[in-house]
Amino acid sequence: MKFFIDTANLSDIQEAADLGILDGVTTNPSLMAKEGISGDQAVKDHYVKICELVDGDVSAEVISTDFEGIVQEGEVLAQLAPNIVVKVPMIRDGVKALRHFYDHGIRTNCTLVFSPGQAILAAKAGATYLSPFIGRIDDITWDGMSLIREIAEIYAIQGYETEILAASIRSSKHIVESAKSGADVITAPLKPILGLLNHPLTDIGLAKFLADHKKANA
Ligand code: G3P
């Protein structure tokens, strides 16, 4: 399973990259706004900076919601760096654009996916990645992880090549459950990724090893 970080924060991206486990980055307009990035050129410059930090795919989201606009924006984004993946919303014109990008060799991430039907459409249209939003489904007391399992089953039966990118991950447990449920990729903020490190028995065990070593070498 690949690990992407879900942020536009350069120091978080650097920290995850330094850990040696980072395969890519996902962003969205909310995450860009959170970093105070606004204006067309500033957004593009920020994507270029992210692409330089990471040896892996970087999802850059379009703002347009009509076919022509999505295509025009996506083509500009794709030219910023070879590792840009154009993030396209799961709407009618988005599906059309996914097919257009596929036919023109531009890789895509279909975002805002909440149902197996949407997942089938995106795969049919040739999306490179599919982003089901686990946390937002849990937020309304449905089961985000069961959507990942359903999509994984459908994609396996149908032989679809689109990669399932579990998104809207809120906890380390979400990451572990995504791995069990058949996600090809997870994207998460830094905190749930680093949370995977933690176990009290590791801390207790390490403290004991170090104390014993100190005693033996006193
Ligand atoms: O990758 C999508 C993600 O950024 C959405 O996460 O926590 O806003 O639902 P969240």
PDB file of C-alpha atoms and ligand atoms in Angstrom:
ATOM      1  CA  MET A   1       0.000   0.000   0.000  1.00  0.00           C
ATOM      2  CA  LYS A   2       1.343   3.422  -0.964  1.00  0.00           C
ATOM      3  CA  PHE A   3       1.467   6.295   1.545  1.00  0.00           C
ATOM      4  CA  PHE A   4       0.491   9.789   0.429  1.00  0.00           C
ATOM      5  CA  ILE A   5       0.344  12.784   2.729  1.00  0.00           C
ATOM      6  CA  ASP A   6      -2.819  14.882   2.564  1.00  0.00           C
ATOM      7  CA  THR A   7      -1.591  18.431   3.012  1.00  0.00           C
ATOM      8  CA  ALA A   8      -0.198  21.489   1.280  1.00  0.00           C
ATOM      9  CA  ASN A   9       2.113  22.228   4.239  1.00  0.00           C
ATOM     10  CA  LEU A  10       5.705  22.059   3.010  1.00  0.00           C
ATOM     11  CA  SER A  11       7.283  21.236   6.376  1.00  0.00           C
ATOM     12  CA  ASP A  12       4.839  18.355   6.996  1.00  0.00           C
ATOM     13  CA  ILE A  13       5.601  17.043   3.508  1.00  0.00           C
ATOM     14  CA  GLN A  14       9.344  17.303   4.182  1.00  0.00           C
ATOM     15  CA  GLU A  15       8.960  15.516   7.542  1.00  0.00           C
ATOM     16  CA  ALA A  16       7.064  12.613   5.955  1.00  0.00           C
ATOM     17  CA  ALA A  17       9.562  12.449   3.095  1.00  0.00           C
ATOM     18  CA  ASP A  18      12.457  12.377   5.594  1.00  0.00           C
ATOM     19  CA  LEU A  19      10.864   9.344   7.240  1.00  0.00           C
ATOM     20  CA  GLY A  20      11.468   7.523   3.952  1.00  0.00           C
ATOM     21  CA  ILE A  21       7.936   6.186   3.568  1.00  0.00           C
ATOM     22  CA  LEU A  22       6.330   8.848   1.407  1.00  0.00           C
ATOM     23  CA  ASP A  23       5.003   7.894  -2.026  1.00  0.00           C
ATOM     24  CA  GLY A  24       3.106  11.066  -2.882  1.00  0.00           C
ATOM     25  CA  VAL A  25       0.989  14.052  -1.863  1.00  0.00           C
ATOM     26  CA  THR A  26      -2.667  14.977  -2.210  1.00  0.00           C
ATOM     27  CA  THR A  27      -3.978  18.507  -1.912  1.00  0.00           C
ATOM     28  CA  ASN A  28      -7.318  20.176  -2.390  1.00  0.00           C
ATOM     29  CA  PRO A  29      -8.527  23.799  -2.503  1.00  0.00           C
ATOM     30  CA  SER A  30      -9.306  23.742   1.244  1.00  0.00           C
ATOM     31  CA  LEU A  31      -5.791  22.527   2.095  1.00  0.00           C
ATOM     32  CA  MET A  32      -4.225  25.201  -0.154  1.00  0.00           C
ATOM     33  CA  ALA A  33      -6.377  27.880   1.492  1.00  0.00           C
ATOM     34  CA  LYS A  34      -5.330  26.597   4.936  1.00  0.00           C
ATOM     35  CA  GLU A  35      -1.704  27.374   4.001  1.00  0.00           C
ATOM     36  CA  GLY A  36      -2.733  30.864   2.858  1.00  0.00           C
ATOM     37  CA  ILE A  37      -1.980  30.102  -0.799  1.00  0.00           C
ATOM     38  CA  SER A  38      -4.205  32.179  -3.087  1.00  0.00           C
ATOM     39  CA  GLY A  39      -4.050  33.532  -6.606  1.00  0.00           C
ATOM     40  CA  ASP A  40      -3.440  31.561  -9.758  1.00  0.00           C
ATOM     41  CA  GLN A  41       0.337  32.013  -9.941  1.00  0.00           C
ATOM     42  CA  ALA A  42       0.904  31.430  -6.208  1.00  0.00           C
ATOM     43  CA  VAL A  43      -1.054  28.165  -6.404  1.00  0.00           C
ATOM     44  CA  LYS A  44       1.005  26.984  -9.389  1.00  0.00           C
ATOM     45  CA  ASP A  45       4.267  27.979  -7.702  1.00  0.00           C
ATOM     46  CA  HIS A  46       3.243  26.065  -4.589  1.00  0.00           C
ATOM     47  CA  TYR A  47       2.501  22.933  -6.602  1.00  0.00           C
ATOM     48  CA  VAL A  48       5.950  23.177  -8.198  1.00  0.00           C
ATOM     49  CA  LYS A  49       7.559  23.445  -4.735  1.00  0.00           C
ATOM     50  CA  ILE A  50       5.635  20.358  -3.549  1.00  0.00           C
ATOM     51  CA  CYS A  51       6.640  18.424  -6.677  1.00  0.00           C
ATOM     52  CA  GLU A  52      10.293  19.251  -6.047  1.00  0.00           C
ATOM     53  CA  LEU A  53      10.073  17.908  -2.471  1.00  0.00           C
ATOM     54  CA  VAL A  54       8.502  14.594  -3.337  1.00  0.00           C
ATOM     55  CA  ASP A  55       9.597  11.670  -5.447  1.00  0.00           C
ATOM     56  CA  GLY A  56       6.049  10.567  -6.238  1.00  0.00           C
ATOM     57  CA  ASP A  57       2.644  11.649  -7.465  1.00  0.00           C
ATOM     58  CA  VAL A  58       1.223  15.022  -6.415  1.00  0.00           C
ATOM     59  CA  SER A  59      -2.526  15.565  -6.854  1.00  0.00           C
ATOM     60  CA  ALA A  60      -3.478  19.093  -7.924  1.00  0.00           C
ATOM     61  CA  GLU A  61      -7.205  19.814  -7.977  1.00  0.00           C
ATOM     62  CA  VAL A  62      -9.112  21.745 -10.643  1.00  0.00           C
ATOM     63  CA  ILE A  63     -11.632  24.409  -9.614  1.00  0.00           C
ATOM     64  CA  SER A  64     -13.739  24.360 -12.789  1.00  0.00           C
ATOM     65  CA  THR A  65     -16.889  22.276 -12.927  1.00  0.00           C
ATOM     66  CA  ASP A  66     -17.551  22.371 -16.693  1.00  0.00           C
ATOM     67  CA  PHE A  67     -15.826  20.035 -19.168  1.00  0.00           C
ATOM     68  CA  GLU A  68     -13.918  22.716 -21.101  1.00  0.00           C
ATOM     69  CA  GLY A  69     -12.774  24.435 -17.913  1.00  0.00           C
ATOM     70  CA  ILE A  70     -11.660  21.197 -16.251  1.00  0.00           C
ATOM     71  CA  VAL A  71      -9.701  20.167 -19.345  1.00  0.00           C
ATOM     72  CA  GLN A  72      -8.064  23.567 -19.763  1.00  0.00           C
ATOM     73  CA  GLU A  73      -7.087  23.787 -16.076  1.00  0.00           C
ATOM     74  CA  GLY A  74      -5.943  20.163 -15.945  1.00  0.00           C
ATOM     75  CA  GLU A  75      -3.704  20.545 -18.981  1.00  0.00           C
ATOM     76  CA  VAL A  76      -2.010  23.577 -17.420  1.00  0.00           C
ATOM     77  CA  LEU A  77      -1.554  21.771 -14.072  1.00  0.00           C
ATOM     78  CA  ALA A  78      -0.166  18.651 -15.776  1.00  0.00           C
ATOM     79  CA  GLN A  79       2.531  20.762 -17.417  1.00  0.00           C
ATOM     80  CA  LEU A  80       3.826  22.108 -14.096  1.00  0.00           C
ATOM     81  CA  ALA A  81       5.777  18.913 -13.336  1.00  0.00           C
ATOM     82  CA  PRO A  82       5.902  15.306 -14.562  1.00  0.00           C
ATOM     83  CA  ASN A  83       4.601  13.996 -11.211  1.00  0.00           C
ATOM     84  CA  ILE A  84       1.384  16.058 -11.230  1.00  0.00           C
ATOM     85  CA  VAL A  85      -1.859  14.079 -11.159  1.00  0.00           C
ATOM     86  CA  VAL A  86      -4.954  16.119 -12.019  1.00  0.00           C
ATOM     87  CA  LYS A  87      -7.634  15.855  -9.349  1.00  0.00           C
ATOM     88  CA  VAL A  88     -11.130  15.936 -10.828  1.00  0.00           C
ATOM     89  CA  PRO A  89     -14.460  15.932  -8.940  1.00  0.00           C
ATOM     90  CA  MET A  90     -16.957  13.099  -9.416  1.00  0.00           C
ATOM     91  CA  ILE A  91     -19.500  15.050 -11.444  1.00  0.00           C
ATOM     92  CA  ARG A  92     -20.882  14.511 -14.968  1.00  0.00           C
ATOM     93  CA  ASP A  93     -18.375  16.819 -16.680  1.00  0.00           C
ATOM     94  CA  GLY A  94     -15.665  15.437 -14.418  1.00  0.00           C
ATOM     95  CA  VAL A  95     -16.272  11.934 -15.760  1.00  0.00           C
ATOM     96  CA  LYS A  96     -16.085  13.252 -19.325  1.00  0.00           C
ATOM     97  CA  ALA A  97     -12.834  15.013 -18.455  1.00  0.00           C
ATOM     98  CA  LEU A  98     -11.387  11.847 -16.869  1.00  0.00           C
ATOM     99  CA  ARG A  99     -11.868  10.080 -20.192  1.00  0.00           C
ATOM    100  CA  HIS A 100     -10.348  13.019 -22.097  1.00  0.00           C
ATOM    101  CA  PHE A 101      -7.293  13.059 -19.826  1.00  0.00           C
ATOM    102  CA  TYR A 102      -6.940   9.268 -20.118  1.00  0.00           C
ATOM    103  CA  ASP A 103      -7.014   9.532 -23.919  1.00  0.00           C
ATOM    104  CA  HIS A 104      -4.352  12.260 -23.790  1.00  0.00           C
ATOM    105  CA  GLY A 105      -1.976  10.488 -21.366  1.00  0.00           C
ATOM    106  CA  ILE A 106      -2.699  12.747 -18.370  1.00  0.00           C
ATOM    107  CA  ARG A 107      -3.011  10.930 -15.058  1.00  0.00           C
ATOM    108  CA  THR A 108      -5.971  11.701 -12.792  1.00  0.00           C
ATOM    109  CA  ASN A 109      -7.367  11.357  -9.283  1.00  0.00           C
ATOM    110  CA  CYS A 110     -11.168  11.270  -9.142  1.00  0.00           C
ATOM    111  CA  THR A 111     -12.199  12.939  -5.894  1.00  0.00           C
ATOM    112  CA  LEU A 112     -15.320  13.280  -3.718  1.00  0.00           C
ATOM    113  CA  VAL A 113     -16.333   9.650  -4.174  1.00  0.00           C
ATOM    114  CA  PHE A 114     -18.986   8.303  -1.811  1.00  0.00           C
ATOM    115  CA  SER A 115     -20.560   5.306  -3.561  1.00  0.00           C
ATOM    116  CA  PRO A 116     -19.669   2.116  -5.459  1.00  0.00           C
ATOM    117  CA  GLY A 117     -21.564   3.423  -8.509  1.00  0.00           C
ATOM    118  CA  GLN A 118     -19.336   6.486  -8.658  1.00  0.00           C
ATOM    119  CA  ALA A 119     -16.315   4.204  -8.312  1.00  0.00           C
ATOM    120  CA  ILE A 120     -17.422   2.130 -11.306  1.00  0.00           C
ATOM    121  CA  LEU A 121     -17.954   5.240 -13.461  1.00  0.00           C
ATOM    122  CA  ALA A 122     -14.527   6.650 -12.591  1.00  0.00           C
ATOM    123  CA  ALA A 123     -12.811   3.347 -13.423  1.00  0.00           C
ATOM    124  CA  LYS A 124     -14.704   3.091 -16.709  1.00  0.00           C
ATOM    125  CA  ALA A 125     -13.584   6.635 -17.558  1.00  0.00           C
ATOM    126  CA  GLY A 126      -9.947   5.664 -16.951  1.00  0.00           C
ATOM    127  CA  ALA A 127      -9.141   7.428 -13.660  1.00  0.00           C
ATOM    128  CA  THR A 128      -5.650   6.619 -12.396  1.00  0.00           C
ATOM    129  CA  TYR A 129      -6.692   7.006  -8.738  1.00  0.00           C
ATOM    130  CA  LEU A 130     -10.094   6.982  -7.043  1.00  0.00           C
ATOM    131  CA  SER A 131     -10.559   8.886  -3.770  1.00  0.00           C
ATOM    132  CA  PRO A 132     -13.376   7.595  -1.561  1.00  0.00           C
ATOM    133  CA  PHE A 133     -13.744   9.896   1.488  1.00  0.00           C
ATOM    134  CA  ILE A 134     -13.824   7.567   4.482  1.00  0.00           C
ATOM    135  CA  GLY A 135     -13.957  10.136   7.299  1.00  0.00           C
ATOM    136  CA  ARG A 136     -16.771  12.148   5.782  1.00  0.00           C
ATOM    137  CA  ILE A 137     -18.877   8.983   5.478  1.00  0.00           C
ATOM    138  CA  ASP A 138     -18.138   8.125   9.123  1.00  0.00           C
ATOM    139  CA  ASP A 139     -19.121  11.724   9.986  1.00  0.00           C
ATOM    140  CA  ILE A 140     -22.702  10.978   8.966  1.00  0.00           C
ATOM    141  CA  THR A 141     -22.633   7.668  10.913  1.00  0.00           C
ATOM    142  CA  TRP A 142     -22.304   5.482   7.801  1.00  0.00           C
ATOM    143  CA  ASP A 143     -19.337   3.128   7.442  1.00  0.00           C
ATOM    144  CA  GLY A 144     -16.523   4.569   5.330  1.00  0.00           C
ATOM    145  CA  MET A 145     -14.448   1.419   5.470  1.00  0.00           C
ATOM    146  CA  SER A 146     -17.216  -0.776   4.074  1.00  0.00           C
ATOM    147  CA  LEU A 147     -17.159   1.441   0.956  1.00  0.00           C
ATOM    148  CA  ILE A 148     -13.443   0.681   0.517  1.00  0.00           C
ATOM    149  CA  ARG A 149     -14.165  -3.057   0.853  1.00  0.00           C
ATOM    150  CA  GLU A 150     -17.027  -2.898  -1.676  1.00  0.00           C
ATOM    151  CA  ILE A 151     -14.983  -0.973  -4.233  1.00  0.00           C
ATOM    152  CA  ALA A 152     -11.991  -3.306  -3.775  1.00  0.00           C
ATOM    153  CA  GLU A 153     -14.262  -6.285  -4.432  1.00  0.00           C
ATOM    154  CA  ILE A 154     -15.803  -4.717  -7.539  1.00  0.00           C
ATOM    155  CA  TYR A 155     -12.444  -3.641  -8.976  1.00  0.00           C
ATOM    156  CA  ALA A 156     -10.992  -7.123  -8.397  1.00  0.00           C
ATOM    157  CA  ILE A 157     -13.970  -8.849 -10.056  1.00  0.00           C
ATOM    158  CA  GLN A 158     -13.958  -6.451 -13.003  1.00  0.00           C
ATOM    159  CA  GLY A 159     -10.184  -6.176 -13.346  1.00  0.00           C
ATOM    160  CA  TYR A 160     -10.251  -2.366 -13.227  1.00  0.00           C
ATOM    161  CA  GLU A 161      -6.785  -0.820 -13.023  1.00  0.00           C
ATOM    162  CA  THR A 162      -7.803   2.366 -11.177  1.00  0.00           C
ATOM    163  CA  GLU A 163      -6.041   2.494  -7.801  1.00  0.00           C
ATOM    164  CA  ILE A 164      -8.181   2.904  -4.681  1.00  0.00           C
ATOM    165  CA  LEU A 165      -6.827   5.877  -2.732  1.00  0.00           C
ATOM    166  CA  ALA A 166      -8.497   5.931   0.689  1.00  0.00           C
ATOM    167  CA  ALA A 167      -8.940   9.634   1.544  1.00  0.00           C
ATOM    168  CA  SER A 168     -10.419  11.762   4.321  1.00  0.00           C
ATOM    169  CA  ILE A 169      -8.463   9.638   6.775  1.00  0.00           C
ATOM    170  CA  ARG A 170      -8.686  10.939  10.314  1.00  0.00           C
ATOM    171  CA  SER A 171      -6.830   8.372  12.433  1.00  0.00           C
ATOM    172  CA  SER A 172      -4.052   5.804  12.468  1.00  0.00           C
ATOM    173  CA  LYS A 173      -6.756   3.150  12.830  1.00  0.00           C
ATOM    174  CA  HIS A 174      -8.252   4.324   9.516  1.00  0.00           C
ATOM    175  CA  ILE A 175      -4.857   3.630   7.895  1.00  0.00           C
ATOM    176  CA  VAL A 176      -4.645   0.099   9.301  1.00  0.00           C
ATOM    177  CA  GLU A 177      -8.268  -0.633   8.363  1.00  0.00           C
ATOM    178  CA  SER A 178      -7.676   0.710   4.837  1.00  0.00           C
ATOM    179  CA  ALA A 179      -4.753  -1.701   4.444  1.00  0.00           C
ATOM    180  CA  LYS A 180      -7.010  -4.589   5.547  1.00  0.00           C
ATOM    181  CA  SER A 181      -9.835  -3.452   3.277  1.00  0.00           C
ATOM    182  CA  GLY A 182      -7.931  -3.471  -0.002  1.00  0.00           C
ATOM    183  CA  ALA A 183      -6.892   0.174  -0.481  1.00  0.00           C
ATOM    184  CA  ASP A 184      -3.952   0.556  -2.874  1.00  0.00           C
ATOM    185  CA  VAL A 185      -3.034   3.923  -1.385  1.00  0.00           C
ATOM    186  CA  ILE A 186      -3.903   5.936   1.707  1.00  0.00           C
ATOM    187  CA  THR A 187      -3.669   9.673   1.993  1.00  0.00           C
ATOM    188  CA  ALA A 188      -3.580  11.108   5.483  1.00  0.00           C
ATOM    189  CA  PRO A 189      -2.343  14.136   7.402  1.00  0.00           C
ATOM    190  CA  LEU A 190       1.031  13.776   9.156  1.00  0.00           C
ATOM    191  CA  LYS A 191      -0.469  13.057  12.602  1.00  0.00           C
ATOM    192  CA  PRO A 192      -2.238   9.754  11.782  1.00  0.00           C
ATOM    193  CA  ILE A 193       0.832   8.639   9.817  1.00  0.00           C
ATOM    194  CA  LEU A 194       3.168   9.297  12.758  1.00  0.00           C
ATOM    195  CA  GLY A 195       0.591   7.751  15.110  1.00  0.00           C
ATOM    196  CA  LEU A 196       1.395   4.378  13.530  1.00  0.00           C
ATOM    197  CA  LEU A 197       4.737   4.517  15.356  1.00  0.00           C
ATOM    198  CA  ASN A 198       3.240   4.447  18.814  1.00  0.00           C
ATOM    199  CA  HIS A 199       2.979   1.500  21.216  1.00  0.00           C
ATOM    200  CA  PRO A 200       3.528   1.742  24.986  1.00  0.00           C
ATOM    201  CA  LEU A 201       5.278  -1.647  25.060  1.00  0.00           C
ATOM    202  CA  THR A 202       7.823  -0.324  22.562  1.00  0.00           C
ATOM    203  CA  ASP A 203       8.560   2.615  24.879  1.00  0.00           C
ATOM    204  CA  ILE A 204       8.742   0.386  27.981  1.00  0.00           C
ATOM    205  CA  GLY A 205      10.886  -2.189  26.175  1.00  0.00           C
ATOM    206  CA  LEU A 206      13.311   0.412  24.836  1.00  0.00           C
ATOM    207  CA  ALA A 207      13.654   2.083  28.246  1.00  0.00           C
ATOM    208  CA  LYS A 208      14.510  -1.337  29.764  1.00  0.00           C
ATOM    209  CA  PHE A 209      17.046  -2.200  27.032  1.00  0.00           C
ATOM    210  CA  LEU A 210      18.799   1.152  27.511  1.00  0.00           C
ATOM    211  CA  ALA A 211      18.760   0.867  31.330  1.00  0.00           C
ATOM    212  CA  ASP A 212      20.217  -2.673  31.211  1.00  0.00           C
ATOM    213  CA  HIS A 213      22.898  -1.555  28.762  1.00  0.00           C
ATOM    214  CA  LYS A 214      23.800   1.379  31.024  1.00  0.00           C
ATOM    215  CA  LYS A 215      24.019  -0.893  34.093  1.00  0.00           C
ATOM    216  CA  ALA A 216      26.180  -3.460  32.262  1.00  0.00           C
ATOM    217  CA  ASN A 217      28.533  -0.756  31.014  1.00  0.00           C
ATOM    218  CA  ALA A 218      28.719   1.343  34.197  1.00  0.00           C
TER     219      ALA A 218
HETATM  220  O1  G3P B   1      -8.130  13.826   0.654  1.00  0.00           O
HETATM  221  C1  G3P B   1      -9.361  14.401   0.969  1.00  0.00           C
HETATM  222  C2  G3P B   1      -9.283  15.029   2.301  1.00  0.00           C
HETATM  223  O2  G3P B   1      -8.454  16.143   2.276  1.00  0.00           O
HETATM  224  C3  G3P B   1     -10.574  15.345   2.916  1.00  0.00           C
HETATM  225  O3  G3P B   1     -10.357  15.172   4.258  1.00  0.00           O
HETATM  226  O4  G3P B   1     -10.729  15.450   6.637  1.00  0.00           O
HETATM  227  O5  G3P B   1     -11.483  17.235   5.009  1.00  0.00           O
HETATM  228  O6  G3P B   1     -12.659  15.035   5.135  1.00  0.00           O
HETATM  229  P1  G3P B   1     -11.369  15.759   5.307  1.00  0.00           P
END
